[in-house]
Amino acid sequence: MFVVVTGLDGAGKTTLVDSLALDLGTSTQKLHLPHDPEIRDRLQLTGRIDPMEKPWADRQLFAEDNRRASRIVERFLAAGLHVVSQRGWMDSFIHGKVVGYDYQTSDSLNRPAELVCPDTSLYMVCDPKEAWKRVRDDPLKDRWENPEYLVKQYEETIAFYERAGTIGNGAFTEPRTLIDTTDMRQEEVAEMAKSWLHSLGLVEIGVLSAI
């Protein structure tokens, strides 16, 4: 099983990924994109560029990381493991739109039809003001986690979720759900995600018994 948890910074992706991976047990591998250490190092270098100035280098680096991560997912799945990923290939489309690149450009760079398709994707959002409250004091927050970016990221996450099945030559046709965590406790978010996975027949109801 391959599950992607994507969406707004501050919406609770990390907490949900950790919870799902814990309950799925030792046969589960977690990913966090960007995954490749070399790519992350290079992104630190491009970080000197204003993130809202459409840095083309970032777009290329994220696309390469998607390809490398897809090969890792293939190996994990072939070994019979579950994979729960924080972020996925769709983030390159969402982030690309925020900084000014259309879906066609992101499709030509990322070629999502050639990547491993998740069994389901969970899109997590919350009110951008609430998201900023959650991340503003985080010493590990990245250069995109700022009020201006979060507003645009929220809008583009919703837009992509609504159009995903028509984007990328049909590459994003997996079952997907949207979870707005603005007024939800972590336990409620996890329960909603658990119910979604069960509704798709991806897990038995007892497998994720104590998220």
Coordinates of C-alpha atoms in Angstrom, one line a residue:
M1 CA 0.0 0.0 0.0
F2 CA 1.3 3.4 -1.0
V3 CA -0.3 6.4 0.8
V4 CA 0.6 10.1 0.2
V5 CA -0.2 12.8 2.8
T6 CA 0.0 16.2 1.1
G7 CA -1.3 19.7 1.6
L8 CA -0.7 22.9 3.5
D9 CA 2.2 23.5 5.7
G10 CA 0.9 23.5 9.3
A11 CA -2.1 21.3 8.5
G12 CA -0.7 18.4 10.4
K13 CA 0.9 16.2 7.8
T14 CA 3.9 15.1 9.9
T15 CA 1.7 14.1 12.8
L16 CA -0.6 12.1 10.6
V17 CA 2.2 10.3 8.7
D18 CA 3.8 9.3 12.0
S19 CA 0.5 8.0 13.4
L20 CA -0.3 6.0 10.3
A21 CA 3.2 4.5 10.1
L22 CA 3.1 3.6 13.8
D23 CA -0.2 1.8 13.5
L24 CA 0.7 0.0 10.3
G25 CA 3.7 -1.5 12.1
T26 CA 7.2 -2.6 11.2
S27 CA 6.3 -3.4 7.6
T28 CA 5.9 0.4 6.9
Q29 CA 8.4 2.8 5.5
K30 CA 8.0 6.6 5.8
L31 CA 9.2 9.0 3.2
H32 CA 9.5 12.8 3.5
L33 CA 9.9 14.8 0.2
P34 CA 12.3 16.1 -0.8
H35 CA 13.9 12.8 0.2
D36 CA 17.3 12.7 -1.5
P37 CA 20.1 14.3 0.7
E38 CA 21.9 15.6 -2.4
I39 CA 18.7 17.3 -3.5
R40 CA 18.1 18.8 -0.1
D41 CA 21.6 20.2 0.0
R42 CA 21.2 21.9 -3.4
L43 CA 17.8 23.3 -2.4
Q44 CA 19.6 25.0 0.6
L45 CA 21.8 26.7 -2.0
T46 CA 18.9 27.9 -4.1
G47 CA 17.3 29.2 -0.9
R48 CA 19.3 32.4 -1.2
I49 CA 16.9 33.2 -4.0
D50 CA 13.5 34.8 -3.0
P51 CA 11.2 31.8 -3.1
M52 CA 8.4 33.9 -4.7
E53 CA 10.7 34.8 -7.7
K54 CA 10.0 31.5 -9.5
P55 CA 13.5 29.9 -9.1
W56 CA 13.8 27.5 -12.1
A57 CA 16.5 25.6 -10.3
D58 CA 14.0 24.6 -7.5
R59 CA 11.6 23.2 -10.0
Q60 CA 14.2 21.0 -11.6
L61 CA 15.5 19.8 -8.3
F62 CA 12.1 18.9 -7.0
A63 CA 11.4 17.0 -10.3
E64 CA 14.6 15.0 -9.9
D65 CA 13.8 14.2 -6.3
N66 CA 10.4 12.9 -7.4
R67 CA 12.0 10.5 -9.8
R68 CA 14.5 9.3 -7.3
A69 CA 11.8 8.9 -4.6
S70 CA 9.6 7.0 -7.1
R71 CA 12.4 4.4 -7.6
I72 CA 12.7 4.0 -3.8
V73 CA 8.9 3.5 -3.5
E74 CA 9.0 0.8 -6.2
R75 CA 11.6 -1.1 -4.3
F76 CA 9.7 -0.9 -1.0
L77 CA 6.5 -2.0 -2.6
A78 CA 8.2 -4.9 -4.4
A79 CA 9.5 -6.0 -1.0
G80 CA 5.9 -6.1 0.4
L81 CA 6.2 -3.0 2.5
H82 CA 3.7 -0.2 3.1
V83 CA 4.8 3.3 2.2
V84 CA 3.5 6.4 3.8
S85 CA 4.9 9.6 2.2
Q86 CA 4.8 13.1 3.6
R87 CA 4.3 15.0 0.3
G88 CA 4.1 13.5 -3.2
W89 CA 4.6 14.3 -6.8
M90 CA 1.5 16.5 -6.8
D91 CA 3.3 19.0 -4.5
S92 CA 5.5 20.0 -7.5
F93 CA 2.3 21.1 -9.3
I94 CA 0.9 22.9 -6.3
H95 CA 4.1 24.7 -5.3
G96 CA 4.8 25.4 -9.0
K97 CA 1.5 27.2 -9.3
V98 CA 2.2 29.3 -6.2
V99 CA 5.5 30.6 -7.7
G100 CA 4.1 31.1 -11.2
Y101 CA 4.4 27.9 -13.2
D102 CA 1.4 26.4 -14.9
Y103 CA 0.4 22.7 -14.8
Q104 CA 1.7 22.1 -18.3
T105 CA 5.2 23.2 -17.3
S106 CA 5.2 21.1 -14.1
D107 CA 3.9 18.1 -16.1
S108 CA 6.7 18.4 -18.6
L109 CA 9.3 18.6 -15.8
N110 CA 7.9 15.9 -13.5
R111 CA 6.4 13.4 -16.0
P112 CA 4.1 12.0 -13.3
A113 CA 2.7 9.3 -15.6
E114 CA 6.1 7.7 -15.3
L115 CA 6.1 7.7 -11.5
V116 CA 4.5 5.3 -9.0
C117 CA 0.9 6.2 -8.5
P118 CA -0.3 6.1 -4.8
D119 CA -3.2 4.0 -3.8
T120 CA -4.7 7.1 -2.3
S121 CA -3.8 10.7 -1.4
L122 CA -4.9 12.6 1.6
Y123 CA -5.0 16.4 1.0
M124 CA -4.7 18.3 4.3
V125 CA -5.6 22.0 4.6
C126 CA -6.5 24.5 7.3
D127 CA -7.2 28.2 7.5
P128 CA -3.9 29.9 6.5
K129 CA -3.9 32.1 9.6
E130 CA -4.2 29.0 11.8
A131 CA -1.4 27.3 9.8
W132 CA 0.9 30.3 10.4
K133 CA 0.1 30.1 14.1
R134 CA 1.2 26.5 14.1
V135 CA 4.5 27.0 12.2
R136 CA 5.7 30.5 13.0
D137 CA 7.7 29.5 16.1
D138 CA 9.1 26.3 14.6
P139 CA 12.9 26.6 14.4
L140 CA 12.9 24.1 11.6
K141 CA 10.4 25.8 9.3
D142 CA 11.6 26.4 5.8
R143 CA 11.7 29.5 3.7
W144 CA 8.3 28.9 2.2
E145 CA 6.5 28.9 5.5
N146 CA 5.4 32.5 5.7
P147 CA 1.9 34.1 5.7
E148 CA 2.0 35.2 2.1
Y149 CA 3.0 31.8 0.8
L150 CA 0.5 29.9 3.0
V151 CA -2.4 31.8 1.6
K152 CA -1.4 31.0 -1.9
Q153 CA -0.6 27.4 -1.0
Y154 CA -4.0 27.0 0.5
E155 CA -5.7 28.3 -2.6
E156 CA -3.6 26.1 -5.0
T157 CA -4.0 23.0 -2.9
I158 CA -7.8 23.3 -3.1
A159 CA -7.6 24.0 -6.8
F160 CA -5.4 21.0 -7.5
Y161 CA -7.5 18.7 -5.4
E162 CA -10.6 19.7 -7.4
R163 CA -8.9 19.2 -10.7
A164 CA -6.4 16.4 -10.0
G165 CA -8.1 13.8 -12.2
T166 CA -7.7 16.0 -15.3
I167 CA -4.0 17.0 -14.7
G168 CA -0.8 15.2 -15.8
N169 CA -2.4 13.1 -18.6
G170 CA -4.5 11.2 -16.0
A171 CA -1.6 10.5 -13.7
F172 CA -3.6 11.7 -10.6
T173 CA -6.7 9.6 -10.8
E174 CA -6.1 7.8 -7.5
P175 CA -8.9 8.1 -4.8
R176 CA -8.3 11.2 -2.8
T177 CA -9.9 13.0 0.1
L178 CA -9.7 16.5 1.6
I179 CA -9.3 17.0 5.4
D180 CA -9.7 20.5 6.8
T181 CA -7.9 20.4 10.2
T182 CA -8.6 24.0 11.2
D183 CA -10.9 23.1 14.2
M184 CA -9.9 19.4 14.6
R185 CA -7.9 17.7 17.2
Q186 CA -5.1 15.4 16.1
E187 CA -7.1 12.4 17.2
E188 CA -10.0 13.4 15.0
V189 CA -7.8 13.9 12.0
A190 CA -6.3 10.5 12.5
E191 CA -9.7 8.8 12.9
M192 CA -10.9 10.5 9.7
A193 CA -7.9 9.3 7.8
K194 CA -8.3 5.8 9.2
S195 CA -11.9 5.6 8.2
W196 CA -10.9 6.7 4.7
L197 CA -8.3 4.0 4.3
H198 CA -10.8 1.4 5.5
S199 CA -13.5 2.7 3.1
L200 CA -11.2 2.0 0.2
G201 CA -10.4 -1.5 1.5
L202 CA -6.7 -0.7 2.0
V203 CA -6.7 -1.8 5.6
E204 CA -8.9 -3.8 7.9
I205 CA -10.6 -1.8 10.6
G206 CA -8.6 -3.5 13.3
V207 CA -5.2 -2.7 11.8
L208 CA -5.4 1.0 12.6
S209 CA -7.0 0.5 16.0
A210 CA -5.3 3.0 18.2
I211 CA -4.2 6.0 16.2

